[in-house]
Short mmCIF file of C-alpha atoms in Angstrom, two decimals:
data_model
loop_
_atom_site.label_atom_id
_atom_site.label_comp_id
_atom_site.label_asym_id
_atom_site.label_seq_id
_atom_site.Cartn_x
_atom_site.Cartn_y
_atom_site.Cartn_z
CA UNK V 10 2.02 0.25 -35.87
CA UNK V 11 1.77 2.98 -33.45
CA UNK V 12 3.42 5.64 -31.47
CA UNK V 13 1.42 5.61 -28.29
CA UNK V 14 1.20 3.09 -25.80
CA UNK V 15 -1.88 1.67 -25.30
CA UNK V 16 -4.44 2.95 -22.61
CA UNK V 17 -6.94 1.12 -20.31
CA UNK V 18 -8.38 2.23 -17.41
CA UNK V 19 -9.78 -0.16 -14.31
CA UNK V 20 -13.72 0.32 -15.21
CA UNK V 21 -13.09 -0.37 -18.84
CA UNK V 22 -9.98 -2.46 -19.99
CA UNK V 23 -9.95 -0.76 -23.26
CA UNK V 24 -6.79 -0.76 -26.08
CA UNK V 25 -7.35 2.32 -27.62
CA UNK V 26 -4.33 3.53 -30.02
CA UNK V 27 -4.84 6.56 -31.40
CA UNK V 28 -1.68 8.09 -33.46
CA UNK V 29 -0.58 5.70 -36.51
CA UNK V 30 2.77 5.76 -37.51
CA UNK V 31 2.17 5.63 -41.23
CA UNK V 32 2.41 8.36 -43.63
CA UNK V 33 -1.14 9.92 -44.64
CA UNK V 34 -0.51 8.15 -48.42
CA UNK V 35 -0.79 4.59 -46.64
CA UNK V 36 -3.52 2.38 -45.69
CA UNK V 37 -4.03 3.73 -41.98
CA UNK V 38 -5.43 1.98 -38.81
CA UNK V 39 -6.84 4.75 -37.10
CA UNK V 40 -7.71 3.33 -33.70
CA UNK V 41 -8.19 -0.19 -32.67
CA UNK V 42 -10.59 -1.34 -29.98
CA UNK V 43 -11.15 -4.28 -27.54
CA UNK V 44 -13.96 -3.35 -25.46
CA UNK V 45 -14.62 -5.20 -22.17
CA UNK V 46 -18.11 -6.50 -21.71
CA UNK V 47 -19.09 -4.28 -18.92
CA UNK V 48 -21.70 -1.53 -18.23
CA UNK V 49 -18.73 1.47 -18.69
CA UNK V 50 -18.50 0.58 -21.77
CA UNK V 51 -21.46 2.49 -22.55
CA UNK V 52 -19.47 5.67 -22.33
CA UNK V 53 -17.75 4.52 -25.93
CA UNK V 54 -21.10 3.48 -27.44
CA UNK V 55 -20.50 -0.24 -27.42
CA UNK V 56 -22.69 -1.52 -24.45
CA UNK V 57 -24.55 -4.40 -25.45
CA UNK V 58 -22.95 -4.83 -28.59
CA UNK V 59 -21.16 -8.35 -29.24
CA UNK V 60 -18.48 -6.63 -31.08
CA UNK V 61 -15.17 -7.12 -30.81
CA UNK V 62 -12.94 -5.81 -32.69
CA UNK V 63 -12.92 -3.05 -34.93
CA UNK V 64 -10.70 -1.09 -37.72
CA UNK V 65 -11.62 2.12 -39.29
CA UNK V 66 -9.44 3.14 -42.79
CA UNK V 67 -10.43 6.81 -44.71
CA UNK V 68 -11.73 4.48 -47.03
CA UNK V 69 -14.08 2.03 -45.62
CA UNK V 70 -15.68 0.74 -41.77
CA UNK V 71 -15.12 -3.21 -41.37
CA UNK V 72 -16.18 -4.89 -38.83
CA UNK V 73 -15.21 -8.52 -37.16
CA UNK V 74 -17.05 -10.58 -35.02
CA UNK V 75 -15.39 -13.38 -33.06
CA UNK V 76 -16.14 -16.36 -31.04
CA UNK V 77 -14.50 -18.61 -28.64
CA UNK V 78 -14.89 -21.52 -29.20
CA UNK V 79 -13.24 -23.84 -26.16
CA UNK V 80 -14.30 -27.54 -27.83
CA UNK V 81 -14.53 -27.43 -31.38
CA UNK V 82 -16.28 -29.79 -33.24
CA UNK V 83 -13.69 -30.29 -35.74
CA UNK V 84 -10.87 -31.52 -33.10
CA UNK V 85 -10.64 -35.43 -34.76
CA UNK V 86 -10.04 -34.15 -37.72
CA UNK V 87 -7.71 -31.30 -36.36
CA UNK V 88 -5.37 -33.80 -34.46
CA UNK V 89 -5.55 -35.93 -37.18
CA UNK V 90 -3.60 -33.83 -39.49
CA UNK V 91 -1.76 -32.36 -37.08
CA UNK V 92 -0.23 -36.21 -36.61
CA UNK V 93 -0.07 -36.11 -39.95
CA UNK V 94 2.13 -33.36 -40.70
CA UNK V 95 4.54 -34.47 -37.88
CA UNK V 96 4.52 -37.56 -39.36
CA UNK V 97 5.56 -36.24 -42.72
CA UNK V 98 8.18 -33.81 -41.35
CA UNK V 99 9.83 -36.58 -39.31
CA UNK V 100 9.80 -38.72 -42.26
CA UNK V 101 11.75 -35.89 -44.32
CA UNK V 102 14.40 -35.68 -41.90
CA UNK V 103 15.10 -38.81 -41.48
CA UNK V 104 15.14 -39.24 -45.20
CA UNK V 105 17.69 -36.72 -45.07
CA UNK V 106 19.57 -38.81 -42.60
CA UNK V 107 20.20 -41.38 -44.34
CA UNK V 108 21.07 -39.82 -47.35
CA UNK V 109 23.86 -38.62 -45.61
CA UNK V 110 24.72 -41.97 -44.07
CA UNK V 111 24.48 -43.60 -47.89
CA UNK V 112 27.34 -41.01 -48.88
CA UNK V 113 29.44 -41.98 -45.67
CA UNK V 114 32.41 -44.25 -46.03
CA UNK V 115 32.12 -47.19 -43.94
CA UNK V 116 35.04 -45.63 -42.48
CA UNK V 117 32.99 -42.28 -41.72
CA UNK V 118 30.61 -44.39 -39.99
CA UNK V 119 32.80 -45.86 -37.65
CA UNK V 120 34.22 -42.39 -36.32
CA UNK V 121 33.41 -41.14 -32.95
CA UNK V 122 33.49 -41.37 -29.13
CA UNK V 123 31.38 -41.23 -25.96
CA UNK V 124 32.20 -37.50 -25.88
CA UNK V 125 32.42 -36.70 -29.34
CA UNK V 126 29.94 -38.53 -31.94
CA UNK V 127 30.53 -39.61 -35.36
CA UNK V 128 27.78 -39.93 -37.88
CA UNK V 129 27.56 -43.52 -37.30
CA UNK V 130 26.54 -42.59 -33.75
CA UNK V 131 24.45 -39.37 -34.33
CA UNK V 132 22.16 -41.57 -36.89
CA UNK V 133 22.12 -43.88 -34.36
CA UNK V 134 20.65 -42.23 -31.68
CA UNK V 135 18.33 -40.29 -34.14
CA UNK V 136 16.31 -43.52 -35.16
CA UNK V 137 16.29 -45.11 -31.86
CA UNK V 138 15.07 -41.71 -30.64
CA UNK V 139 12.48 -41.30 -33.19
CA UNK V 140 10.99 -45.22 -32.80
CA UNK V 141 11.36 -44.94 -28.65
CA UNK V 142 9.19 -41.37 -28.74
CA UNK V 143 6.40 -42.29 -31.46
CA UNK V 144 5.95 -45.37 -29.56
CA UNK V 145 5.67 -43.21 -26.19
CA UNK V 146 3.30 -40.81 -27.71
CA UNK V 147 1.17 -43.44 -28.91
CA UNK V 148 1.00 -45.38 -25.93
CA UNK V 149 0.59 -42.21 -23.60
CA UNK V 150 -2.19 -41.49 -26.21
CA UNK V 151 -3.77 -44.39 -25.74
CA UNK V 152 -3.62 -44.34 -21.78
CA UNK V 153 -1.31 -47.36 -21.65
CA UNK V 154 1.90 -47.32 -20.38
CA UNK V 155 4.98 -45.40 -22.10
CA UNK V 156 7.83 -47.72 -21.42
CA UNK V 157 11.29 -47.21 -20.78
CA UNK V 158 11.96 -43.18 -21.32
CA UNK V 159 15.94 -42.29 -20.74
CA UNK V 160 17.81 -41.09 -23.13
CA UNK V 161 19.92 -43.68 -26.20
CA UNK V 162 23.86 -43.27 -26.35
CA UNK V 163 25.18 -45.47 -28.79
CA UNK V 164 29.03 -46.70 -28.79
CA UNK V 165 31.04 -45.95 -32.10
CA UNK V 166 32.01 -49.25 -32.16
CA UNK V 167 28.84 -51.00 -32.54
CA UNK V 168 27.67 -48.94 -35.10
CA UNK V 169 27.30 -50.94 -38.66
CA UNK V 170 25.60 -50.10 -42.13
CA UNK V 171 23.42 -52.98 -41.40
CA UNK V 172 22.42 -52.21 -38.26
CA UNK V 173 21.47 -48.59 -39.66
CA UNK V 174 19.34 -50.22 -42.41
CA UNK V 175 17.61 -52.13 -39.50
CA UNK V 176 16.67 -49.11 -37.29
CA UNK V 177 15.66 -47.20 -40.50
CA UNK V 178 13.13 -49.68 -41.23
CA UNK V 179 11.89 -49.94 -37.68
CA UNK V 180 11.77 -46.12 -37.36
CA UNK V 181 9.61 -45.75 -40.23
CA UNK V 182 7.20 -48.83 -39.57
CA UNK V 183 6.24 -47.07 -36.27
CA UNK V 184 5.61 -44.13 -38.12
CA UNK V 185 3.08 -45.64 -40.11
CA UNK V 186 1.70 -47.28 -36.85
CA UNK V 187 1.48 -43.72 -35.17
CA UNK V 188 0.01 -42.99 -38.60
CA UNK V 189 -2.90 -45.23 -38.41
CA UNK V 190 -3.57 -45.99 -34.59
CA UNK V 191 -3.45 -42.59 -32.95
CA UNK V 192 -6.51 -42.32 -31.24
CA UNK V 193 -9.52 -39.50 -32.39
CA UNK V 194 -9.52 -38.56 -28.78
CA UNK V 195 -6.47 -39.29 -27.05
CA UNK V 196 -5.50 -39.32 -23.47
CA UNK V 197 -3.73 -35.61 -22.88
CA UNK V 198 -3.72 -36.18 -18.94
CA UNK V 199 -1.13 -39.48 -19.05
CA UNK V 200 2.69 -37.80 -18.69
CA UNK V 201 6.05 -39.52 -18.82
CA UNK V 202 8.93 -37.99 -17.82
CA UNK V 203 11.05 -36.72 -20.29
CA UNK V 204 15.00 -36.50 -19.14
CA UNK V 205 15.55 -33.35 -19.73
CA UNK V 206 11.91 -31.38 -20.00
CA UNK V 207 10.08 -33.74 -17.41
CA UNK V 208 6.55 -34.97 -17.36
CA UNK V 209 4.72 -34.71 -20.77
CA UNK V 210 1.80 -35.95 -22.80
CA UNK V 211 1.61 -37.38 -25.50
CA UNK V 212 1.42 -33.96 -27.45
CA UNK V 213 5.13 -32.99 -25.55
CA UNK V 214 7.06 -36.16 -26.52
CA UNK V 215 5.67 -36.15 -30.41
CA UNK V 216 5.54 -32.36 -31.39
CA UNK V 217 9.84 -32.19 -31.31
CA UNK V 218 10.17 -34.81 -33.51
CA UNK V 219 11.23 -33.47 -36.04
CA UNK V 220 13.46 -30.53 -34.76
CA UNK V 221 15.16 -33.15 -32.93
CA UNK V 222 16.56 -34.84 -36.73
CA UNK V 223 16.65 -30.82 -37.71
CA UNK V 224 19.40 -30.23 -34.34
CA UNK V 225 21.42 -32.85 -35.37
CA UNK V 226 21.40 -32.52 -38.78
CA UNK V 227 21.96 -28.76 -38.72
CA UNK V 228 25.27 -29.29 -36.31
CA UNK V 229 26.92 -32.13 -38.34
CA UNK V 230 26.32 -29.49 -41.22
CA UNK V 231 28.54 -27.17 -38.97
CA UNK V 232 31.12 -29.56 -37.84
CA UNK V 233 29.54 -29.12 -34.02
CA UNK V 234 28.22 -31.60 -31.69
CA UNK V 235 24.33 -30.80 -30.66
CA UNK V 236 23.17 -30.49 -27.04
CA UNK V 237 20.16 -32.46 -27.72
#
């Protein structure tokens, strides 16, 4: 937004920017300030004062007020959407999955090696993946242990319709189980190492989720195999 770099100096750690860029016909931030709370500060008019940021326009003075807040009240309910919403996007690519897998041929299914997957395979590894880490997360959450944590490779040739059907329906009745028994205050301290990120909560293991089906997805869309 501006043309000069911000300034500071060692008494007052002050971001003051003082040329906008925009043309004089334009809603214009004419200086921006983050005052330290310390006695220099005086020198600027602002000692004592709790505020912290400020915006000046031709047209008007506004002024915000902020606070920190380092254990919110609200972090149940917080966490519990936040599962929530991972729980819903996981459940949309997976639901994308296998609406590619019902428009396979049985034939489709059955492609692929150890070095280069098939669909068969890549679905696969997607639901096992996606049971295996909810049911980490969960029990990290719940300060129990997380069980077996390497990483699913499944052969071409033991890949079946049926057998997708059965991981489909385990995949999404541990999603409802995450769903309903995540804890309001789960264990964030518990780690299990990942194979290719190492140690992580609860938090690490759940939050890729879905970007993991998204990875996949998005390379069989491009005829490419995906590194994760």
């Amino acid at each position: 937004m501006y043309a000069s770099a911000a300034s500071s100096s060692r008494n007052c750690p002050t971001c003051f920017l003082v040329r906008p860029v925009f043309s004089d016909n334009r809603f214009r931030v004419s200086d921006f300030e983050i005052p330290a709370t310390c006695p220099s500060c005086a020198a600027y008019g602002l000692f004592g004062s709790r505020r912290i940021l400020h915006e000046r326009t031709r047209a008007h003075d506004a002024t915000v007020t902020l606070r920190v807040v380092d254990d919110p009240p609200d972090r149940p309910e917080w966490l519990r959407e936040t599962i929530r919403l991972l729980v819903h996007g996981t459940t949309a690519e997976r639901e994308r999955l296998l609406g590619r897998v019902a428009r396979a041929s049985d034939a489709d299914l059955a492609k692929g090696s150890d070095d280069d997957w098939g669909l068969g395979q890549v679905a696969a590894h997607l639901l096992i993946v996606e049971r295996g880490v909810a049911l980490i997360g969960l029990r990290l959450a719940q300060g129990a242990p997380p069980g077996p944590t390497g990483q699913p490779r499944p052969a071409a040739s033991g890949i079946t319709r049926v057998g997708l059907d059965t991981l489909a329906g385990k995949a999404l009745a541990t999603a409802a189980r995450l769903l309903a028994e995540f804890p309001a205050e789960p264990d964030a301290k518990s780690m299990a190492r990942h194979p290719y990120y190492g140690d992580l909560n609860c938090f690490g293991w759940l939050l890729m989720l879905p970007e993991h089906y998204r990875a996949h997805l998005e390379a069989l869309d491009q005829g490419r195999p995906s590194v994760l």
